[in-house]
PDB file of C-alpha atoms and ligand atoms in Angstrom:
ATOM      1  CA  MET T   1       1.219 -38.360  37.376  1.00 67.00           C
ATOM      2  CA  THR T   2       3.752 -35.894  35.968  1.00 77.00           C
ATOM      3  CA  ASP T   3       2.842 -33.213  33.437  1.00 78.00           C
ATOM      4  CA  PRO T   4       4.137 -33.651  29.877  1.00 76.00           C
ATOM      5  CA  THR T   5       5.655 -30.121  29.810  1.00 83.00           C
ATOM      6  CA  PRO T   6       7.970 -29.375  32.728  1.00 92.00           C
ATOM      7  CA  ARG T   7       7.484 -25.650  33.342  1.00 96.00           C
ATOM      8  CA  PRO T   8       9.919 -23.819  35.633  1.00 98.00           C
ATOM      9  CA  VAL T   9       7.695 -22.092  38.204  1.00 98.00           C
ATOM     10  CA  LEU T  10       8.449 -19.424  40.807  1.00 98.00           C
ATOM     11  CA  VAL T  11       6.153 -19.560  43.861  1.00 98.00           C
ATOM     12  CA  THR T  12       6.128 -16.421  46.018  1.00 98.00           C
ATOM     13  CA  GLY T  13       5.715 -16.866  49.765  1.00 97.00           C
ATOM     14  CA  GLY T  14       6.577 -20.495  49.155  1.00 96.00           C
ATOM     15  CA  ASN T  15       8.389 -21.116  52.426  1.00 96.00           C
ATOM     16  CA  ARG T  16       5.271 -22.034  54.428  1.00 96.00           C
ATOM     17  CA  GLY T  17       1.505 -22.510  54.401  1.00 97.00           C
ATOM     18  CA  ILE T  18      -0.341 -22.684  51.109  1.00 98.00           C
ATOM     19  CA  GLY T  19       2.708 -21.556  49.087  1.00 98.00           C
ATOM     20  CA  LEU T  20       4.822 -24.415  50.389  1.00 98.00           C
ATOM     21  CA  ALA T  21       2.078 -26.955  49.611  1.00 98.00           C
ATOM     22  CA  ILE T  22       1.840 -25.524  46.080  1.00 98.00           C
ATOM     23  CA  ALA T  23       5.622 -25.650  45.588  1.00 98.00           C
ATOM     24  CA  ARG T  24       5.814 -29.282  46.750  1.00 98.00           C
ATOM     25  CA  ASP T  25       2.874 -30.333  44.601  1.00 98.00           C
ATOM     26  CA  LEU T  26       4.210 -28.652  41.440  1.00 98.00           C
ATOM     27  CA  ARG T  27       7.554 -30.280  42.082  1.00 97.00           C
ATOM     28  CA  GLU T  28       5.821 -33.651  42.374  1.00 97.00           C
ATOM     29  CA  ALA T  29       4.087 -32.931  39.040  1.00 97.00           C
ATOM     30  CA  GLY T  30       7.538 -32.707  37.462  1.00 97.00           C
ATOM     31  CA  HIS T  31       7.982 -28.926  37.245  1.00 98.00           C
ATOM     32  CA  PRO T  32      11.294 -27.338  38.244  1.00 98.00           C
ATOM     33  CA  VAL T  33      10.196 -25.167  41.183  1.00 98.00           C
ATOM     34  CA  VAL T  34      11.921 -22.241  42.856  1.00 98.00           C
ATOM     35  CA  VAL T  35      10.457 -20.857  46.037  1.00 98.00           C
ATOM     36  CA  GLY T  36      10.601 -17.108  46.624  1.00 98.00           C
ATOM     37  CA  CYS T  37      10.813 -16.161  50.272  1.00 95.00           C
ATOM     38  CA  ARG T  38      11.773 -13.071  52.211  1.00 94.00           C
ATOM     39  CA  SER T  39      14.406 -14.871  54.272  1.00 87.00           C
ATOM     40  CA  GLY T  40      15.846 -16.691  51.254  1.00 76.00           C
ATOM     41  CA  GLU T  41      15.935 -19.851  53.402  1.00 87.00           C
ATOM     42  CA  ALA T  42      15.015 -22.913  51.345  1.00 89.00           C
ATOM     43  CA  PRO T  43      12.382 -25.318  52.686  1.00 93.00           C
ATOM     44  CA  ASP T  44      13.477 -28.984  52.715  1.00 93.00           C
ATOM     45  CA  GLY T  45      14.106 -30.367  49.239  1.00 93.00           C
ATOM     46  CA  LEU T  46      13.333 -27.160  47.310  1.00 97.00           C
ATOM     47  CA  ASP T  47      15.428 -24.413  45.743  1.00 97.00           C
ATOM     48  CA  ALA T  48      14.828 -20.905  47.059  1.00 97.00           C
ATOM     49  CA  VAL T  49      15.652 -17.290  46.262  1.00 97.00           C
ATOM     50  CA  THR T  50      15.234 -14.162  48.370  1.00 97.00           C
ATOM     51  CA  LEU T  51      12.109 -12.312  47.311  1.00 98.00           C
ATOM     52  CA  ASP T  52      10.187  -9.468  48.927  1.00 98.00           C
ATOM     53  CA  VAL T  53       7.165  -8.688  46.767  1.00 98.00           C
ATOM     54  CA  THR T  54       7.002  -5.095  48.036  1.00 98.00           C
ATOM     55  CA  ASP T  55      10.357  -4.323  46.388  1.00 98.00           C
ATOM     56  CA  ALA T  56      10.573  -4.273  42.567  1.00 98.00           C
ATOM     57  CA  GLU T  57      14.373  -4.737  42.629  1.00 98.00           C
ATOM     58  CA  SER T  58      14.014  -7.794  44.836  1.00 98.00           C
ATOM     59  CA  VAL T  59      11.408  -9.221  42.450  1.00 98.00           C
ATOM     60  CA  ASP T  60      13.658  -8.677  39.435  1.00 98.00           C
ATOM     61  CA  ALA T  61      16.694 -10.167  41.186  1.00 98.00           C
ATOM     62  CA  ALA T  62      14.662 -13.177  42.347  1.00 98.00           C
ATOM     63  CA  PHE T  63      13.570 -14.034  38.802  1.00 98.00           C
ATOM     64  CA  THR T  64      17.115 -13.608  37.481  1.00 98.00           C
ATOM     65  CA  GLU T  65      18.487 -15.863  40.239  1.00 98.00           C
ATOM     66  CA  ALA T  66      15.703 -18.438  39.789  1.00 98.00           C
ATOM     67  CA  GLU T  67      16.468 -18.591  36.060  1.00 98.00           C
ATOM     68  CA  LYS T  68      20.126 -19.232  36.850  1.00 98.00           C
ATOM     69  CA  ILE T  69      19.095 -22.100  39.131  1.00 98.00           C
ATOM     70  CA  VAL T  70      16.817 -23.789  36.576  1.00 97.00           C
ATOM     71  CA  GLY T  71      18.910 -22.776  33.533  1.00 97.00           C
ATOM     72  CA  ALA T  72      15.898 -21.506  31.548  1.00 97.00           C
ATOM     73  CA  PRO T  73      13.401 -18.646  31.492  1.00 97.00           C
ATOM     74  CA  MET T  74      10.652 -19.121  34.061  1.00 98.00           C
ATOM     75  CA  GLY T  75       7.516 -20.591  32.485  1.00 98.00           C
ATOM     76  CA  GLY T  76       5.217 -19.948  35.409  1.00 98.00           C
ATOM     77  CA  LEU T  77       4.470 -17.729  38.377  1.00 98.00           C
ATOM     78  CA  VAL T  78       2.307 -18.494  41.379  1.00 99.00           C
ATOM     79  CA  ALA T  79       1.734 -15.154  43.152  1.00 99.00           C
ATOM     80  CA  ASN T  80       0.864 -16.473  46.584  1.00 98.00           C
ATOM     81  CA  ALA T  81       2.544 -14.118  49.086  1.00 98.00           C
ATOM     82  CA  GLY T  82      -0.079 -12.348  51.162  1.00 98.00           C
ATOM     83  CA  ILE T  83      -0.825 -10.747  54.496  1.00 97.00           C
ATOM     84  CA  THR T  84      -3.793  -9.569  56.573  1.00 96.00           C
ATOM     85  CA  ARG T  85      -4.137  -6.497  58.796  1.00 97.00           C
ATOM     86  CA  ASP T  86      -7.743  -6.966  59.949  1.00 95.00           C
ATOM     87  CA  GLN T  87      -9.653  -4.145  61.560  1.00 96.00           C
ATOM     88  CA  LEU T  88     -13.097  -2.586  61.226  1.00 97.00           C
ATOM     89  CA  LEU T  89     -12.832   0.211  58.666  1.00 98.00           C
ATOM     90  CA  LEU T  90     -13.547   2.917  61.227  1.00 98.00           C
ATOM     91  CA  ARG T  91     -10.382   1.922  63.083  1.00 98.00           C
ATOM     92  CA  MET T  92      -8.260   0.876  60.094  1.00 98.00           C
ATOM     93  CA  THR T  93      -5.181   3.060  59.615  1.00 98.00           C
ATOM     94  CA  ASP T  94      -3.769   4.242  56.287  1.00 98.00           C
ATOM     95  CA  GLU T  95      -0.805   2.008  57.005  1.00 98.00           C
ATOM     96  CA  ASP T  96      -3.096  -1.050  57.384  1.00 98.00           C
ATOM     97  CA  VAL T  97      -4.562  -0.241  53.985  1.00 98.00           C
ATOM     98  CA  ASP T  98      -1.292   0.610  52.227  1.00 98.00           C
ATOM     99  CA  THR T  99       0.653  -2.392  53.538  1.00 98.00           C
ATOM    100  CA  VAL T 100      -1.997  -4.923  52.573  1.00 98.00           C
ATOM    101  CA  LEU T 101      -2.588  -3.435  49.116  1.00 99.00           C
ATOM    102  CA  ASP T 102       1.144  -3.057  48.480  1.00 98.00           C
ATOM    103  CA  THR T 103       1.832  -6.691  49.400  1.00 98.00           C
ATOM    104  CA  ASN T 104      -1.221  -8.541  48.100  1.00 98.00           C
ATOM    105  CA  LEU T 105      -2.182  -6.544  45.020  1.00 99.00           C
ATOM    106  CA  VAL T 106       0.752  -4.394  43.925  1.00 99.00           C
ATOM    107  CA  GLY T 107       3.156  -7.185  44.944  1.00 98.00           C
ATOM    108  CA  ALA T 108       1.347  -9.597  42.628  1.00 99.00           C
ATOM    109  CA  ILE T 109       1.381  -7.001  39.828  1.00 99.00           C
ATOM    110  CA  ARG T 110       5.154  -6.468  40.290  1.00 98.00           C
ATOM    111  CA  CYS T 111       5.715 -10.230  40.062  1.00 99.00           C
ATOM    112  CA  ALA T 112       3.356 -10.680  37.093  1.00 98.00           C
ATOM    113  CA  ARG T 113       5.074  -7.834  35.209  1.00 98.00           C
ATOM    114  CA  ARG T 114       8.503  -9.404  35.706  1.00 98.00           C
ATOM    115  CA  ALA T 115       7.153 -12.892  34.979  1.00 98.00           C
ATOM    116  CA  THR T 116       5.638 -11.712  31.691  1.00 98.00           C
ATOM    117  CA  ARG T 117       9.111 -10.939  30.337  1.00 97.00           C
ATOM    118  CA  SER T 118      10.233 -14.481  31.094  1.00 98.00           C
ATOM    119  CA  LEU T 119       7.051 -16.150  29.896  1.00 98.00           C
ATOM    120  CA  MET T 120       7.305 -14.351  26.559  1.00 97.00           C
ATOM    121  CA  ARG T 121      10.895 -15.570  26.214  1.00 96.00           C
ATOM    122  CA  ALA T 122       9.687 -19.071  27.115  1.00 96.00           C
ATOM    123  CA  LYS T 123       7.036 -18.692  24.362  1.00 95.00           C
ATOM    124  CA  GLY T 124       4.173 -19.346  26.728  1.00 97.00           C
ATOM    125  CA  GLY T 125       3.379 -20.146  30.314  1.00 98.00           C
ATOM    126  CA  ARG T 126       1.128 -19.833  33.322  1.00 98.00           C
ATOM    127  CA  ILE T 127       0.372 -17.149  35.874  1.00 98.00           C
ATOM    128  CA  VAL T 128      -1.742 -18.117  38.882  1.00 99.00           C
ATOM    129  CA  LEU T 129      -2.792 -15.449  41.379  1.00 99.00           C
ATOM    130  CA  VAL T 130      -3.830 -16.588  44.849  1.00 98.00           C
ATOM    131  CA  SER T 131      -6.862 -14.531  45.841  1.00 98.00           C
ATOM    132  CA  SER T 132      -9.512 -15.411  48.446  1.00 98.00           C
ATOM    133  CA  VAL T 133     -13.216 -16.203  48.768  1.00 97.00           C
ATOM    134  CA  VAL T 134     -13.344 -12.921  50.706  1.00 97.00           C
ATOM    135  CA  ALA T 135     -12.569 -10.990  47.487  1.00 97.00           C
ATOM    136  CA  LEU T 136     -16.118 -11.280  46.197  1.00 94.00           C
ATOM    137  CA  TYR T 137     -17.977 -12.594  49.275  1.00 95.00           C
ATOM    138  CA  GLY T 138     -16.852  -9.778  51.572  1.00 95.00           C
ATOM    139  CA  SER T 139     -15.832 -10.008  55.202  1.00 93.00           C
ATOM    140  CA  PRO T 140     -16.224  -7.580  58.096  1.00 94.00           C
ATOM    141  CA  GLY T 141     -12.856  -6.268  59.245  1.00 96.00           C
ATOM    142  CA  GLN T 142     -11.203  -7.082  55.934  1.00 97.00           C
ATOM    143  CA  VAL T 143     -11.952  -4.111  53.671  1.00 98.00           C
ATOM    144  CA  ASN T 144      -8.244  -3.731  52.868  1.00 98.00           C
ATOM    145  CA  TYR T 145      -7.712  -7.468  52.324  1.00 98.00           C
ATOM    146  CA  ALA T 146     -10.899  -7.967  50.260  1.00 98.00           C
ATOM    147  CA  ALA T 147      -9.999  -4.983  48.057  1.00 98.00           C
ATOM    148  CA  SER T 148      -6.512  -6.380  47.467  1.00 99.00           C
ATOM    149  CA  LYS T 149      -7.836  -9.836  46.610  1.00 98.00           C
ATOM    150  CA  ALA T 150     -10.692  -8.559  44.405  1.00 98.00           C
ATOM    151  CA  GLY T 151      -8.128  -6.489  42.506  1.00 98.00           C
ATOM    152  CA  LEU T 152      -6.378  -9.697  41.479  1.00 98.00           C
ATOM    153  CA  VAL T 153      -9.421 -10.709  39.429  1.00 98.00           C
ATOM    154  CA  GLY T 154      -9.106  -7.527  37.369  1.00 98.00           C
ATOM    155  CA  VAL T 155      -5.384  -8.159  36.986  1.00 98.00           C
ATOM    156  CA  ALA T 156      -5.940 -11.723  35.737  1.00 98.00           C
ATOM    157  CA  ARG T 157      -8.670 -10.756  33.302  1.00 98.00           C
ATOM    158  CA  SER T 158      -6.792  -7.753  31.883  1.00 98.00           C
ATOM    159  CA  LEU T 159      -3.615  -9.781  31.527  1.00 98.00           C
ATOM    160  CA  THR T 160      -5.560 -12.573  29.859  1.00 98.00           C
ATOM    161  CA  ARG T 161      -6.623 -10.058  27.220  1.00 98.00           C
ATOM    162  CA  GLU T 162      -3.036  -8.759  26.883  1.00 98.00           C
ATOM    163  CA  LEU T 163      -1.328 -12.140  26.694  1.00 97.00           C
ATOM    164  CA  GLY T 164      -3.921 -14.644  25.519  1.00 97.00           C
ATOM    165  CA  ALA T 165      -2.507 -14.871  22.007  1.00 97.00           C
ATOM    166  CA  ARG T 166       0.977 -15.623  23.358  1.00 97.00           C
ATOM    167  CA  ARG T 167       0.056 -18.985  24.892  1.00 97.00           C
ATOM    168  CA  ILE T 168       0.099 -17.433  28.347  1.00 98.00           C
ATOM    169  CA  THR T 169      -2.837 -18.080  30.691  1.00 98.00           C
ATOM    170  CA  VAL T 170      -3.610 -16.023  33.785  1.00 98.00           C
ATOM    171  CA  ASN T 171      -5.994 -17.396  36.382  1.00 98.00           C
ATOM    172  CA  VAL T 172      -7.095 -16.819  39.941  1.00 98.00           C
ATOM    173  CA  VAL T 173      -7.498 -19.400  42.679  1.00 98.00           C
ATOM    174  CA  ALA T 174      -9.812 -18.266  45.465  1.00 98.00           C
ATOM    175  CA  PRO T 175      -9.333 -20.344  48.610  1.00 98.00           C
ATOM    176  CA  GLY T 176     -11.866 -20.286  51.428  1.00 97.00           C
ATOM    177  CA  TYR T 177     -10.734 -20.886  55.004  1.00 96.00           C
ATOM    178  CA  ILE T 178      -7.610 -23.023  54.911  1.00 97.00           C
ATOM    179  CA  ASP T 179      -5.712 -24.385  57.922  1.00 95.00           C
ATOM    180  CA  THR T 180      -2.491 -22.314  58.017  1.00 93.00           C
ATOM    181  CA  ALA T 181      -0.801 -19.761  60.291  1.00 89.00           C
ATOM    182  CA  MET T 182      -3.070 -17.093  58.766  1.00 87.00           C
ATOM    183  CA  THR T 183      -6.276 -18.729  60.088  1.00 90.00           C
ATOM    184  CA  GLU T 184      -4.597 -20.146  63.211  1.00 90.00           C
ATOM    185  CA  GLU T 185      -4.716 -16.675  64.754  1.00 85.00           C
ATOM    186  CA  LEU T 186      -8.540 -16.411  64.486  1.00 85.00           C
ATOM    187  CA  PRO T 187     -10.418 -16.756  67.816  1.00 89.00           C
ATOM    188  CA  GLU T 188     -11.971 -20.238  68.327  1.00 91.00           C
ATOM    189  CA  ASP T 189     -15.572 -18.938  68.445  1.00 92.00           C
ATOM    190  CA  LEU T 190     -15.095 -17.133  65.114  1.00 87.00           C
ATOM    191  CA  LYS T 191     -13.634 -20.306  63.557  1.00 91.00           C
ATOM    192  CA  ALA T 192     -16.708 -22.257  64.749  1.00 93.00           C
ATOM    193  CA  THR T 193     -18.995 -19.615  63.179  1.00 92.00           C
ATOM    194  CA  TYR T 194     -17.123 -19.803  59.863  1.00 91.00           C
ATOM    195  CA  ARG T 195     -17.236 -23.611  59.918  1.00 95.00           C
ATOM    196  CA  GLY T 196     -21.023 -23.391  60.288  1.00 95.00           C
ATOM    197  CA  LEU T 197     -21.228 -21.305  57.106  1.00 95.00           C
ATOM    198  CA  ILE T 198     -19.124 -23.649  54.971  1.00 97.00           C
ATOM    199  CA  PRO T 199     -21.240 -26.317  53.221  1.00 97.00           C
ATOM    200  CA  ALA T 200     -18.332 -28.790  53.561  1.00 97.00           C
ATOM    201  CA  GLY T 201     -18.398 -28.160  57.331  1.00 96.00           C
ATOM    202  CA  ARG T 202     -14.622 -27.843  57.693  1.00 97.00           C
ATOM    203  CA  PHE T 203     -11.617 -25.706  56.833  1.00 97.00           C
ATOM    204  CA  GLY T 204      -9.585 -26.818  53.821  1.00 98.00           C
ATOM    205  CA  ALA T 205      -6.028 -28.127  53.682  1.00 98.00           C
ATOM    206  CA  PRO T 206      -3.222 -26.294  51.823  1.00 98.00           C
ATOM    207  CA  GLU T 207      -2.856 -29.391  49.601  1.00 98.00           C
ATOM    208  CA  GLU T 208      -6.434 -28.891  48.363  1.00 98.00           C
ATOM    209  CA  VAL T 209      -5.496 -25.421  47.072  1.00 98.00           C
ATOM    210  CA  ALA T 210      -2.314 -26.865  45.559  1.00 98.00           C
ATOM    211  CA  ALA T 211      -4.373 -29.367  43.539  1.00 98.00           C
ATOM    212  CA  ALA T 212      -6.227 -26.532  41.765  1.00 98.00           C
ATOM    213  CA  VAL T 213      -2.971 -24.683  41.064  1.00 98.00           C
ATOM    214  CA  ARG T 214      -1.408 -27.862  39.722  1.00 98.00           C
ATOM    215  CA  PHE T 215      -4.266 -28.181  37.227  1.00 98.00           C
ATOM    216  CA  LEU T 216      -3.960 -24.541  36.120  1.00 98.00           C
ATOM    217  CA  VAL T 217      -0.207 -24.926  35.562  1.00 98.00           C
ATOM    218  CA  SER T 218      -0.666 -28.155  33.603  1.00 97.00           C
ATOM    219  CA  ASP T 219      -0.939 -28.610  29.834  1.00 96.00           C
ATOM    220  CA  ALA T 220      -4.555 -29.720  30.381  1.00 97.00           C
ATOM    221  CA  ALA T 221      -5.487 -26.140  31.380  1.00 98.00           C
ATOM    222  CA  ALA T 222      -4.172 -24.493  28.181  1.00 97.00           C
ATOM    223  CA  TYR T 223      -7.656 -23.192  27.298  1.00 98.00           C
ATOM    224  CA  VAL T 224      -8.536 -21.917  30.790  1.00 98.00           C
ATOM    225  CA  SER T 225      -7.708 -18.226  31.279  1.00 98.00           C
ATOM    226  CA  GLY T 226      -9.220 -15.328  33.211  1.00 98.00           C
ATOM    227  CA  ALA T 227     -11.024 -17.851  35.411  1.00 98.00           C
ATOM    228  CA  VAL T 228     -11.611 -17.666  39.148  1.00 98.00           C
ATOM    229  CA  ILE T 229     -11.460 -21.167  40.643  1.00 98.00           C
ATOM    230  CA  PRO T 230     -12.912 -21.422  44.143  1.00 98.00           C
ATOM    231  CA  VAL T 231     -11.392 -23.886  46.625  1.00 98.00           C
ATOM    232  CA  ASP T 232     -13.675 -23.082  49.530  1.00 98.00           C
ATOM    233  CA  GLY T 233     -15.875 -26.054  50.438  1.00 98.00           C
ATOM    234  CA  GLY T 234     -18.805 -24.282  48.765  1.00 97.00           C
ATOM    235  CA  LEU T 235     -18.647 -21.117  50.892  1.00 96.00           C
ATOM    236  CA  GLY T 236     -18.619 -18.577  48.043  1.00 95.00           C
ATOM    237  CA  MET T 237     -20.651 -20.670  45.629  1.00 90.00           C
ATOM    238  CA  GLY T 238     -19.833 -19.133  42.288  1.00 71.00           C
ATOM    239  CA  HIS T 239     -18.718 -15.712  43.464  1.00 61.00           C
TER     240      HIS T 239
HETATM  241  P1  NDP M 301       0.800 -17.620  55.702  1.00 59.35           P
HETATM  242  O1  NDP M 301       0.618 -16.429  56.596  1.00 59.35           O
HETATM  243  O2  NDP M 301       0.941 -18.978  56.288  1.00 59.35           O
HETATM  244  O3  NDP M 301       2.007 -17.370  54.678  1.00 59.35           O
HETATM  245  C1  NDP M 301       2.115 -16.160  54.002  1.00 59.35           C
HETATM  246  C2  NDP M 301       3.306 -16.234  53.085  1.00 59.35           C
HETATM  247  O4  NDP M 301       3.432 -14.971  52.390  1.00 59.35           O
HETATM  248  C3  NDP M 301       4.604 -16.439  53.854  1.00 59.35           C
HETATM  249  O5  NDP M 301       5.464 -17.238  53.092  1.00 59.35           O
HETATM  250  C4  NDP M 301       5.148 -15.016  53.959  1.00 59.35           C
HETATM  251  O6  NDP M 301       6.541 -14.937  54.117  1.00 59.35           O
HETATM  252  C5  NDP M 301       4.752 -14.514  52.580  1.00 59.35           C
HETATM  253  N1  NDP M 301       4.854 -13.057  52.503  1.00 59.35           N
HETATM  254  C6  NDP M 301       4.161 -12.128  53.199  1.00 59.35           C
HETATM  255  N2  NDP M 301       4.577 -10.888  52.854  1.00 59.35           N
HETATM  256  C7  NDP M 301       5.552 -11.049  51.910  1.00 59.35           C
HETATM  257  C8  NDP M 301       6.374 -10.167  51.188  1.00 59.35           C
HETATM  258  N3  NDP M 301       6.297  -8.837  51.337  1.00 59.35           N
HETATM  259  N4  NDP M 301       7.248 -10.679  50.282  1.00 59.35           N
HETATM  260  C9  NDP M 301       7.337 -12.021  50.123  1.00 59.35           C
HETATM  261  N5  NDP M 301       6.628 -12.916  50.807  1.00 59.35           N
HETATM  262  C10 NDP M 301       5.732 -12.427  51.694  1.00 59.35           C
HETATM  263  O7  NDP M 301      -0.477 -17.553  54.736  1.00 59.35           O
HETATM  264  P2  NDP M 301      -1.240 -18.672  53.909  1.00 59.35           P
HETATM  265  O8  NDP M 301      -0.316 -19.737  53.469  1.00 59.35           O
HETATM  266  O9  NDP M 301      -2.464 -19.006  54.650  1.00 59.35           O
HETATM  267  O10 NDP M 301      -1.692 -17.778  52.663  1.00 59.35           O
HETATM  268  C11 NDP M 301      -1.059 -17.833  51.404  1.00 59.35           C
HETATM  269  C12 NDP M 301      -1.926 -17.032  50.434  1.00 59.35           C
HETATM  270  O11 NDP M 301      -3.245 -17.563  50.405  1.00 59.35           O
HETATM  271  C13 NDP M 301      -2.072 -15.562  50.843  1.00 59.35           C
HETATM  272  O12 NDP M 301      -2.070 -14.746  49.698  1.00 59.35           O
HETATM  273  C14 NDP M 301      -3.428 -15.520  51.504  1.00 59.35           C
HETATM  274  O13 NDP M 301      -4.012 -14.240  51.444  1.00 59.35           O
HETATM  275  C15 NDP M 301      -4.183 -16.540  50.672  1.00 59.35           C
HETATM  276  N6  NDP M 301      -5.340 -17.096  51.326  1.00 59.35           N
HETATM  277  C16 NDP M 301      -5.239 -17.783  52.515  1.00 59.35           C
HETATM  278  C17 NDP M 301      -6.367 -18.310  53.103  1.00 59.35           C
HETATM  279  C18 NDP M 301      -6.320 -19.077  54.375  1.00 59.35           C
HETATM  280  O14 NDP M 301      -7.425 -19.410  54.888  1.00 59.35           O
HETATM  281  N7  NDP M 301      -5.183 -19.422  54.927  1.00 59.35           N
HETATM  282  C19 NDP M 301      -7.694 -18.135  52.501  1.00 59.35           C
HETATM  283  C20 NDP M 301      -7.681 -17.410  51.259  1.00 59.35           C
HETATM  284  C21 NDP M 301      -6.550 -16.922  50.716  1.00 59.35           C
HETATM  285  P3  NDP M 301       7.246 -14.916  55.596  1.00 59.35           P
HETATM  286  O15 NDP M 301       7.359 -16.347  56.028  1.00 59.35           O
HETATM  287  O16 NDP M 301       8.542 -14.230  55.338  1.00 59.35           O
HETATM  288  O17 NDP M 301       6.324 -14.107  56.497  1.00 59.35           O
END
């Protein structure tokens, strides 16, 4: 089913993994979608712009280019680009901390700031920040990552208070363990341990995260803002 209001949406890190699944699903829902990716290379059947979330000029240029492609101000942002640099805190370097925070948290803030300009011109819209179950559940070896993802909740809730009256919603999706390149690199024994902790007994699929994003971008979610929606097979259970 397509949404009644086609909303031009920019998806960061949309060239693979969860971002690509989100981009395809939003496209299927009838939204004009532009994928932001560092290489600028478009995935099959989607428009793409070059976008590095660690560079404010790149973010600005990506929005401008995306708006040229769709011929309208962007009406939505899915801030999905993210990285891990896992290490126990004792061994974690400043660079591990800075790079993860600059990409996952500050990168999302840069994109949300630029998106806000467009969404106000569009007289409303949607911002969805892709966080993680780890944000509030915690995870050994992921102090930098958990901090970056927990920060997104504060961003969404503060922005909700700033923009709520302008028909702009800002929400967080918190995936659990999802089958992508990011989890592929985990050792098999660790994956088995995680599976044992997940009530659903399995990792999720990128498409299952996309379904939650699709709802948040839709007209039906107009009264949902500042929410954290888990897509984690029950792992975090309300966190
Ligand atoms: P992938 O590693 O498969 O993809 C990460 C994406 O982010 C890639 O498109 C990558 O681009 C992009 N990216 C990284 N750094 C930048 C940057 N500086 N500027 C622009 N794009 C960048 O990860 P997933 O698809 O698994 O994860 C997507 C999001 O979901 C992330 O935010 C992640 O933290 C979150 N998440 C993932 C979970 C999982 O289990 N997989 C669980 C919970 C949350 P490039 O191709 O150029 O490297």
